[in-house]
Amino acid sequence: MGTNWEEFYANQPPPNDLDKSTELLKDFVEHQSENVKGVVLVTSGGTTIPLELNTVRFVDNFSAGTRGSISAEYFLKNGYAVIFMYRAKSLQPFSRRFANQNFFDILELSEIDNKRSAIVSAKYSNHIAEELFKYRQALKQRKLLEINFTTLSEYLWLLRSACQVLATLKHRAILYLAAAASDFYVPSNEMSVHKIPSTGPPTIPLQLVPKILKPLVSLWVPKAFVISFKLETDETLLIPKARGALENYNHNLVIANMLHTRKQQVVLVSRENDYKISLTNEQMNKGEEIEKYIIEDLIKKHQDFMKSGNKCS
Ligand code: 9Z3
C-alpha cells in the first residue's frame, strides 16, 4: 500500500530552506512582465531515496538532467521565463555543454613574474563566452531561476511550493515535468537513524510514492498547461501507460520515451492523438537536439491553449 499525498506531506519533513526557496519563487513570478510568452517550470534530473536519517546510503536513478537542461534553453530562446528545478549536480542550462570536460583541461596555466594564474584555453574560450553570456543575460533579465533538490522528499516539497506560486499565472504557466522522480521511498518514521549495520542482509521498508500528478492537476495548478513524461523500457507498455496517465490525471500532454532511444525519439500523447517526434541519424550525427522540436511543438500547443482557455490541446 502506498501513502496518499496528504499523508506524505504530513509525515515527511520539509527541507530546511523551503521558505527561502518559496520567497525566491514568488519574487521571480511577481517580477514577470506581460512581455514573456509564459512561465514554465522545468523539473530535471533524478531524485535520491535516503536509507538512513544520518544518510550514508541512498538509492538513485540514471537521469543526468539532459532533457531538462536542454529544454530550459529552448524555452528561454522562445521567449518564456524558466524556473529550472533540478537535482543538485545534474546538468544545468548552458554550462551543460562543458560538463563532460575535465575542468583542468579547459584551462591554461600562465606564470609571469613568479605570479601564477589560470586562463581559459583559446580552444574553449569563444564557446564558453557565448554560453556564459546567454546564461548571465537570462539571470540578469530575470528570465531564469534555478532551484535545486536532492532527495525525493525535497523534490516533492519544492514542487508543491512552485505550484502554489505558479497558480497565480493561471493559463500562462506550463509545467514540464521531466525529472525522474522515484516511485518508491522509505518513510522517515521507518528509516534507520544511523548507518545500517552490515551484520546481515538489511530489510528496506520501501513504500509507493503517492501519485502527485493527481492533486497537482486538480488542485494546485488547475488552470496551467501540464506536461508529464512517461519512461519505459518495455516498448509494448509505453503508449498504453502514457494514455493511462492522461486518463487518470486529466492533464494536457504526456511525452512518452524509451530509456535507450530517448535522445532520438519521443511520442507526444494527447487526448486527441499521438505522434512521434524523431531525429534522423544524420541529424543526430550533426549534434541536433530533439528538445528543439519538442519545445517548438509544445509552445504552439500552449499558445493555442491560452487562446481557447481550456484543457484540450
Ligand atoms: C523522462 O522520461 C525524461 O525524459 C528522462 C530524461 C528522465 C528519461 P535524462 O535526464 O533523461 O535526459 O538523462 N522523465 C520522467 C521519468 C519518470 O519518472 N516519469 C514517471 C513515470 O514514467 C511519471 S512522472 O512513471
Coordinates of N, CA and C in Angstrom, one line a residue, residues 49-234:
I49 N 16.7 8.5 -2.7 CA 15.9 7.9 -1.6 C 16.9 7.6 -0.5
P50 N 17.0 8.4 0.5 CA 17.9 8.1 1.6 C 17.5 6.8 2.3
L51 N 18.4 6.0 2.8 CA 18.1 4.8 3.5 C 18.3 5.0 5.0
E52 N 19.0 6.1 5.4 CA 19.3 6.3 6.8 C 19.0 7.8 7.1
L53 N 18.6 8.2 8.3 CA 18.4 9.6 8.6 C 19.7 10.3 8.5
N54 N 20.7 9.7 9.2 CA 22.1 10.2 9.0 C 22.6 9.5 7.8
T55 N 22.4 10.2 6.6 CA 22.5 9.4 5.4 C 23.9 9.1 4.9
V56 N 24.1 7.8 4.9 CA 25.4 7.3 4.2 C 25.0 6.7 2.9
R57 N 23.9 5.9 2.9 CA 23.5 5.3 1.6 C 22.2 5.8 1.1
F58 N 22.0 5.8 -0.2 CA 20.7 6.2 -0.8 C 20.6 5.4 -2.1
V59 N 19.3 5.3 -2.6 CA 19.0 4.8 -3.9 C 18.9 5.9 -4.8
D60 N 19.4 5.8 -6.0 CA 19.4 6.9 -7.0 C 18.9 6.3 -8.4
N61 N 18.8 7.2 -9.4 CA 18.5 6.6 -10.7 C 19.4 7.3 -11.8
F62 N 19.2 6.9 -13.0 CA 20.1 7.2 -14.1 C 20.1 8.6 -14.6
S63 N 19.0 9.4 -14.3 CA 18.8 10.6 -15.0 C 19.9 11.6 -14.8
A64 N 20.4 12.1 -16.0 CA 21.5 13.1 -15.9 C 21.0 14.5 -16.0
G65 N 19.8 14.7 -16.3 CA 19.2 16.1 -16.5 C 19.5 16.7 -17.9
T66 N 19.7 15.8 -18.8 CA 20.0 16.2 -20.2 C 18.7 16.8 -20.8
R67 N 17.6 16.1 -20.7 CA 16.3 16.5 -21.3 C 15.9 17.9 -20.7
G68 N 16.0 18.0 -19.4 CA 15.5 19.2 -18.7 C 16.4 20.4 -19.0
S69 N 17.7 20.2 -19.0 CA 18.6 21.4 -19.1 C 18.5 21.9 -20.6
I70 N 18.5 21.0 -21.5 CA 18.4 21.4 -23.0 C 17.0 22.1 -23.2
S71 N 16.0 21.5 -22.6 CA 14.6 22.1 -22.8 C 14.5 23.5 -22.3
A72 N 15.1 23.7 -21.1 CA 15.1 25.0 -20.5 C 15.7 26.0 -21.4
E73 N 16.8 25.7 -22.1 CA 17.4 26.6 -23.0 C 16.5 27.0 -24.2
Y74 N 15.8 26.0 -24.7 CA 14.9 26.2 -25.8 C 13.6 27.0 -25.4
F75 N 13.2 26.8 -24.2 CA 12.1 27.7 -23.7 C 12.5 29.1 -23.6
L76 N 13.7 29.3 -23.0 CA 14.3 30.7 -22.9 C 14.4 31.3 -24.3
K77 N 14.9 30.6 -25.2 CA 15.2 31.1 -26.6 C 13.8 31.5 -27.2
N78 N 12.8 30.8 -26.9 CA 11.5 31.1 -27.4 C 10.6 32.1 -26.6
G79 N 11.2 32.8 -25.7 CA 10.5 33.9 -25.0 C 9.8 33.6 -23.8
Y80 N 10.1 32.4 -23.2 CA 9.5 32.0 -21.9 C 10.4 32.3 -20.8
A81 N 9.9 32.6 -19.6 CA 10.7 32.6 -18.4 C 10.7 31.2 -17.8
V82 N 11.8 30.8 -17.3 CA 12.0 29.4 -16.8 C 12.4 29.3 -15.4
I83 N 11.6 28.5 -14.7 CA 12.1 28.1 -13.3 C 12.6 26.7 -13.5
F84 N 13.9 26.6 -13.3 CA 14.6 25.3 -13.5 C 14.9 24.6 -12.2
M85 N 14.0 23.6 -11.9 CA 14.1 22.9 -10.7 C 14.9 21.6 -10.9
Y86 N 16.1 21.5 -10.4 CA 17.0 20.5 -10.9 C 17.6 19.8 -9.7
R87 N 18.0 18.5 -9.9 CA 18.8 17.7 -9.0 C 20.2 18.3 -8.9
A88 N 20.6 18.7 -7.6 CA 21.9 19.2 -7.4 C 23.0 18.3 -8.1
K89 N 23.9 19.0 -8.8 CA 25.0 18.3 -9.5 C 24.6 17.7 -10.8
S90 N 23.3 17.8 -11.2 CA 22.9 17.3 -12.5 C 23.1 18.5 -13.5
L91 N 22.9 18.2 -14.8 CA 23.2 19.2 -15.8 C 22.3 20.5 -15.7
Q92 N 22.9 21.6 -16.0 CA 22.2 22.9 -15.9 C 22.3 23.5 -17.3
P93 N 21.3 24.4 -17.6 CA 21.3 25.0 -18.9 C 22.6 25.8 -19.2
F94 N 23.1 25.8 -20.4 CA 24.3 26.4 -20.8 C 25.6 25.8 -20.4
S95 N 25.8 25.6 -19.1 CA 27.1 25.0 -18.6 C 27.1 23.5 -18.9
R96 N 25.9 23.0 -19.2 CA 25.8 21.5 -19.5 C 26.8 21.1 -20.7
R97 N 27.1 22.1 -21.6 CA 27.9 21.7 -22.7 C 29.3 21.4 -22.3
F98 N 29.7 21.8 -21.2 CA 31.1 21.6 -20.7 C 31.2 20.7 -19.6
A99 N 30.1 20.1 -19.2 CA 30.0 19.2 -18.0 C 30.9 18.0 -18.1
N100 N 31.1 17.5 -19.4 CA 31.9 16.3 -19.5 C 33.4 16.6 -19.6
Q101 N 33.7 17.8 -19.7 CA 35.1 18.2 -19.7 C 35.8 18.0 -18.4
N102 N 37.0 17.6 -18.4 CA 37.8 17.7 -17.2 C 38.1 19.2 -17.0
F103 N 37.7 19.7 -15.8 CA 37.9 21.1 -15.5 C 39.3 21.7 -15.9
F104 N 40.3 20.9 -15.5 CA 41.6 21.4 -15.8 C 42.0 21.4 -17.3
D105 N 41.3 20.6 -18.0 CA 41.6 20.5 -19.5 C 41.2 21.8 -20.2
I106 N 40.3 22.6 -19.6 CA 39.8 23.8 -20.2 C 40.7 25.0 -19.9
L107 N 41.6 24.8 -19.0 CA 42.5 25.9 -18.5 C 43.9 25.8 -19.0
E108 N 44.5 27.0 -19.0 CA 46.0 27.0 -19.3 C 46.6 27.7 -18.1
L109 N 47.8 27.3 -17.8 CA 48.5 27.9 -16.7 C 49.5 28.9 -17.2
S110 N 49.5 30.1 -16.6 CA 50.5 31.1 -17.1 C 51.3 31.5 -15.8
E111 N 52.5 31.9 -16.1 CA 53.4 32.4 -15.0 C 54.1 33.6 -15.4
I112 N 53.8 34.7 -14.8 CA 54.5 36.0 -15.2 C 55.1 36.6 -13.9
D113 N 56.3 36.9 -13.9 CA 57.0 37.5 -12.7 C 56.7 36.6 -11.5
N114 N 56.8 35.4 -11.6 CA 56.6 34.4 -10.5 C 55.2 34.4 -10.0
K115 N 54.2 35.0 -10.8 CA 52.8 35.0 -10.3 C 52.1 34.1 -11.2
R116 N 51.5 33.0 -10.7 CA 50.8 32.1 -11.5 C 49.3 32.4 -11.6
S117 N 48.8 32.2 -12.8 CA 47.3 32.4 -13.0 C 46.8 31.4 -14.0
A118 N 45.5 31.1 -13.9 CA 44.9 30.2 -14.8 C 44.0 31.0 -15.8
I119 N 44.1 30.7 -17.1 CA 43.1 31.3 -18.0 C 42.5 30.2 -18.9
V120 N 41.3 30.6 -19.4 CA 40.6 29.6 -20.2 C 41.4 29.5 -21.5
S121 N 41.6 28.2 -21.9 CA 42.4 28.0 -23.1 C 41.7 28.5 -24.4
A122 N 42.5 28.9 -25.3 CA 41.9 29.6 -26.5 C 40.9 28.6 -27.2
K123 N 41.2 27.3 -27.1 CA 40.3 26.3 -27.8 C 38.9 26.4 -27.3
Y124 N 38.7 26.8 -26.0 CA 37.3 26.8 -25.4 C 36.8 28.2 -25.2
S125 N 37.6 29.2 -25.3 CA 37.3 30.5 -24.8 C 36.0 31.1 -25.5
N126 N 35.9 31.0 -26.8 CA 34.8 31.6 -27.5 C 33.5 30.9 -27.2
H127 N 33.6 29.6 -27.2 CA 32.4 28.8 -26.9 C 31.9 29.1 -25.5
I128 N 32.8 29.1 -24.5 CA 32.4 29.3 -23.1 C 31.8 30.7 -23.0
A129 N 32.5 31.7 -23.7 CA 32.0 33.1 -23.6 C 30.6 33.2 -24.1
E130 N 30.3 32.5 -25.2 CA 28.9 32.6 -25.8 C 27.9 32.0 -24.8
E131 N 28.2 30.9 -24.2 CA 27.2 30.2 -23.3 C 27.1 31.0 -22.0
L132 N 28.2 31.5 -21.5 CA 28.2 32.3 -20.3 C 27.4 33.6 -20.5
F133 N 27.5 34.2 -21.7 CA 26.8 35.4 -21.9 C 25.3 35.1 -21.9
K134 N 24.9 34.0 -22.6 CA 23.4 33.7 -22.6 C 22.9 33.4 -21.2
Y135 N 23.7 32.7 -20.4 CA 23.4 32.3 -19.0 C 23.2 33.6 -18.2
R136 N 24.2 34.5 -18.2 CA 24.2 35.7 -17.4 C 23.1 36.6 -17.8
Q137 N 22.8 36.7 -19.1 CA 21.7 37.5 -19.6 C 20.4 37.1 -19.0
A138 N 20.2 35.7 -19.1 CA 18.9 35.1 -18.6 C 18.8 35.4 -17.1
L139 N 19.9 35.3 -16.3 CA 19.7 35.6 -14.9 C 19.5 37.1 -14.7
K140 N 20.3 38.0 -15.4 CA 20.2 39.4 -15.2 C 18.8 39.9 -15.5
Q141 N 18.2 39.4 -16.6 CA 16.9 39.8 -17.1 C 15.8 39.1 -16.3
R142 N 16.2 38.3 -15.4 CA 15.3 37.5 -14.5 C 14.3 36.7 -15.4
K143 N 14.9 36.0 -16.3 CA 14.2 35.1 -17.2 C 14.4 33.6 -16.7
L144 N 15.4 33.5 -15.8 CA 15.8 32.1 -15.4 C 16.0 32.2 -13.8
L145 N 15.4 31.2 -13.2 CA 15.6 31.0 -11.8 C 15.9 29.5 -11.6
E146 N 17.0 29.2 -10.9 CA 17.4 27.8 -10.7 C 17.3 27.5 -9.2
I147 N 16.6 26.4 -8.9 CA 16.4 25.9 -7.6 C 16.8 24.4 -7.6
N148 N 17.5 24.0 -6.6 CA 17.8 22.5 -6.6 C 17.3 21.7 -5.5
F149 N 17.3 20.4 -5.7 CA 16.8 19.4 -4.7 C 17.8 18.2 -4.8
T150 N 17.7 17.3 -3.9 CA 18.5 16.1 -4.0 C 17.6 14.9 -3.7
T151 N 16.9 14.9 -2.6 CA 16.0 13.8 -2.2 C 14.7 13.9 -2.9
L152 N 14.0 12.8 -2.9 CA 12.6 12.7 -3.4 C 11.7 13.7 -2.6
S153 N 11.9 13.7 -1.3 CA 11.1 14.5 -0.4 C 11.3 16.0 -0.7
E154 N 12.5 16.4 -0.8 CA 12.8 17.8 -1.2 C 12.2 18.1 -2.5
Y155 N 12.3 17.2 -3.5 CA 11.6 17.5 -4.8 C 10.1 17.7 -4.6
L156 N 9.5 16.8 -3.9 CA 8.0 17.0 -3.8 C 7.6 18.2 -3.0
W157 N 8.3 18.6 -2.0 CA 8.0 19.8 -1.3 C 8.2 21.0 -2.2
L158 N 9.3 21.0 -2.9 CA 9.6 22.2 -3.7 C 8.5 22.3 -4.9
L159 N 8.2 21.1 -5.4 CA 7.2 21.1 -6.5 C 5.9 21.7 -6.0
R160 N 5.4 21.3 -4.8 CA 4.2 21.9 -4.3 C 4.3 23.4 -4.1
S161 N 5.4 23.9 -3.6 CA 5.6 25.3 -3.4 C 5.6 26.0 -4.7
A162 N 6.3 25.5 -5.7 CA 6.3 26.1 -7.0 C 4.9 26.2 -7.6
C163 N 4.2 25.1 -7.4 CA 2.8 25.1 -8.0 C 1.9 26.2 -7.3
Q164 N 2.1 26.3 -6.0 CA 1.2 27.3 -5.3 C 1.6 28.7 -5.9
V165 N 2.8 28.9 -6.2 CA 3.2 30.2 -6.7 C 2.7 30.4 -8.2
L166 N 2.9 29.3 -8.9 CA 2.6 29.4 -10.4 C 1.0 29.5 -10.6
A167 N 0.3 29.0 -9.6 CA -1.2 29.0 -9.8 C -1.7 30.4 -10.1
T168 N -1.0 31.5 -9.6 CA -1.5 32.8 -9.9 C -1.4 33.2 -11.3
L169 N -0.6 32.5 -12.1 CA -0.4 32.8 -13.5 C -1.5 32.1 -14.4
K170 N -2.3 31.3 -13.8 CA -3.3 30.5 -14.5 C -2.8 29.9 -15.8
H171 N -3.5 30.2 -16.9 CA -3.1 29.6 -18.2 C -1.7 29.9 -18.7
R172 N -1.1 30.9 -18.2 CA 0.2 31.3 -18.7 C 1.3 30.4 -18.1
A173 N 1.0 29.6 -17.2 CA 2.0 28.7 -16.6 C 2.1 27.3 -17.4
I174 N 3.3 26.9 -17.6 CA 3.5 25.5 -18.1 C 4.2 24.7 -17.1
L175 N 3.8 23.5 -16.9 CA 4.6 22.6 -16.0 C 5.2 21.5 -17.0
Y176 N 6.5 21.4 -17.0 CA 7.2 20.4 -17.9 C 8.0 19.5 -17.0
L177 N 7.4 18.4 -16.6 CA 7.9 17.5 -15.5 C 8.8 16.4 -16.0
A178 N 10.0 16.8 -16.4 CA 11.0 15.9 -16.9 C 11.8 15.2 -15.9
A179 N 11.7 15.6 -14.7 CA 12.6 14.9 -13.6 C 12.1 13.4 -13.5
A180 N 13.1 12.6 -13.2 CA 12.9 11.2 -13.0 C 12.7 11.0 -11.5
A181 N 11.5 11.3 -11.0 CA 11.2 11.2 -9.6 C 11.0 9.7 -9.2
S182 N 11.6 9.3 -8.1 CA 11.4 7.9 -7.7 C 10.0 7.5 -7.4
D183 N 9.7 6.3 -7.7 CA 8.3 5.7 -7.4 C 8.2 5.1 -6.0
F184 N 9.4 4.9 -5.4 CA 9.4 4.3 -4.1 C 10.3 5.1 -3.1
Y185 N 9.9 5.0 -1.8 CA 10.7 5.8 -0.8 C 10.7 5.1 0.5
V186 N 11.6 5.5 1.4 CA 11.5 5.0 2.8 C 10.9 6.1 3.6
P187 N 9.7 5.9 4.2 CA 9.2 7.0 5.1 C 10.1 7.3 6.2
S188 N 10.2 8.6 6.6 CA 11.2 9.0 7.6 C 11.0 8.3 8.9
N189 N 9.7 8.0 9.3 CA 9.5 7.4 10.6 C 9.8 5.9 10.5
E190 N 10.2 5.3 9.4 CA 10.6 3.9 9.3 C 12.1 3.8 9.0
M191 N 12.7 5.0 8.9 CA 14.1 4.9 8.4 C 15.0 4.7 9.6
S192 N 16.1 4.0 9.4 CA 17.1 3.8 10.4 C 17.8 5.1 10.7
V193 N 18.0 5.4 12.0 CA 18.6 6.7 12.3 C 20.0 6.7 11.9
H194 N 20.7 5.6 12.2 CA 22.1 5.6 12.0 C 22.5 4.6 10.8
K195 N 23.7 4.6 10.4 CA 24.2 3.7 9.3 C 23.7 2.3 9.6
I196 N 23.0 1.7 8.6 CA 22.5 0.4 8.7 C 23.7 -0.6 8.9
P197 N 23.7 -1.4 10.0 CA 24.9 -2.3 10.2 C 24.9 -3.4 9.1
S198 N 26.1 -3.8 8.8 CA 26.3 -4.8 7.8 C 26.4 -6.2 8.4
T199 N 25.7 -6.4 9.5 CA 25.8 -7.7 10.2 C 24.9 -8.8 9.5
G200 N 24.0 -8.3 8.7 CA 23.1 -9.3 7.9 C 22.4 -8.5 6.8
P201 N 21.8 -9.3 5.9 CA 21.1 -8.5 4.8 C 20.0 -7.6 5.3
P202 N 20.0 -6.3 5.0 CA 19.0 -5.4 5.5 C 17.6 -5.6 4.9
T203 N 16.6 -5.2 5.6 CA 15.3 -5.2 5.1 C 15.0 -3.7 4.9
I204 N 14.7 -3.3 3.7 CA 14.4 -1.8 3.4 C 12.9 -1.7 3.2
P205 N 12.3 -1.0 4.1 CA 10.8 -0.9 4.0 C 10.3 0.2 3.0
L206 N 10.4 -0.2 1.7 CA 10.1 0.8 0.6 C 8.5 0.9 0.6
Q207 N 8.1 2.1 0.4 CA 6.7 2.4 0.1 C 6.5 3.0 -1.2
L208 N 5.3 2.9 -1.8 CA 5.0 3.6 -3.0 C 4.8 5.1 -2.8
V209 N 5.4 5.9 -3.7 CA 5.2 7.3 -3.6 C 3.8 7.7 -4.1
P210 N 3.1 8.5 -3.4 CA 1.8 8.9 -3.9 C 1.9 9.6 -5.2
K211 N 0.8 9.4 -6.0 CA 0.8 10.0 -7.4 C 0.5 11.5 -7.3
I212 N 1.5 12.2 -7.3 CA 1.4 13.7 -7.0 C 0.7 14.4 -8.2
L213 N 0.8 13.8 -9.4 CA 0.1 14.5 -10.5 C -1.4 14.7 -10.2
K214 N -2.0 13.9 -9.4 CA -3.4 14.0 -9.2 C -3.7 15.3 -8.5
P215 N -3.2 15.6 -7.3 CA -3.5 16.9 -6.7 C -2.9 18.0 -7.5
L216 N -1.8 17.8 -8.1 CA -1.2 18.9 -8.9 C -2.1 19.4 -9.9
V217 N -2.7 18.5 -10.7 CA -3.6 18.9 -11.8 C -4.9 19.4 -11.3
S218 N -5.5 18.7 -10.3 CA -6.9 19.0 -10.0 C -6.9 20.1 -8.9
L219 N -5.9 20.3 -8.1 CA -6.0 21.3 -7.0 C -5.0 22.4 -7.1
W220 N -3.7 22.0 -7.4 CA -2.7 23.1 -7.2 C -2.6 24.0 -8.4
V221 N -2.6 23.5 -9.6 CA -2.5 24.4 -10.8 C -3.6 24.0 -11.8
P222 N -4.8 24.1 -11.4 CA -5.9 23.6 -12.2 C -6.0 24.3 -13.6
K223 N -5.4 25.5 -13.7 CA -5.6 26.2 -15.0 C -4.3 26.1 -15.9
A224 N -3.3 25.5 -15.3 CA -2.0 25.5 -16.1 C -1.9 24.5 -17.1
F225 N -1.0 24.6 -18.0 CA -0.7 23.6 -19.1 C 0.3 22.6 -18.6
V226 N -0.2 21.4 -18.3 CA 0.7 20.4 -17.6 C 1.1 19.3 -18.6
I227 N 2.5 19.1 -18.6 CA 3.1 18.1 -19.5 C 3.8 17.1 -18.5
S228 N 3.5 15.9 -18.6 CA 4.3 14.9 -17.8 C 5.1 14.0 -18.8
F229 N 6.0 13.3 -18.2 CA 6.8 12.4 -19.1 C 6.5 10.9 -18.6
K230 N 6.6 10.0 -19.6 CA 6.5 8.6 -19.2 C 7.7 7.9 -19.8
L231 N 8.4 7.2 -18.9 CA 9.6 6.5 -19.3 C 9.3 5.0 -19.1
E232 N 9.7 4.3 -20.2 CA 9.5 2.8 -20.1 C 10.8 2.1 -20.7
T233 N 10.9 0.9 -20.4 CA 12.0 0.1 -21.0 C 11.3 -1.0 -21.9
D234 N 10.0 -1.3 -21.7 CA 9.3 -2.2 -22.5 C 8.4 -1.5 -23.4

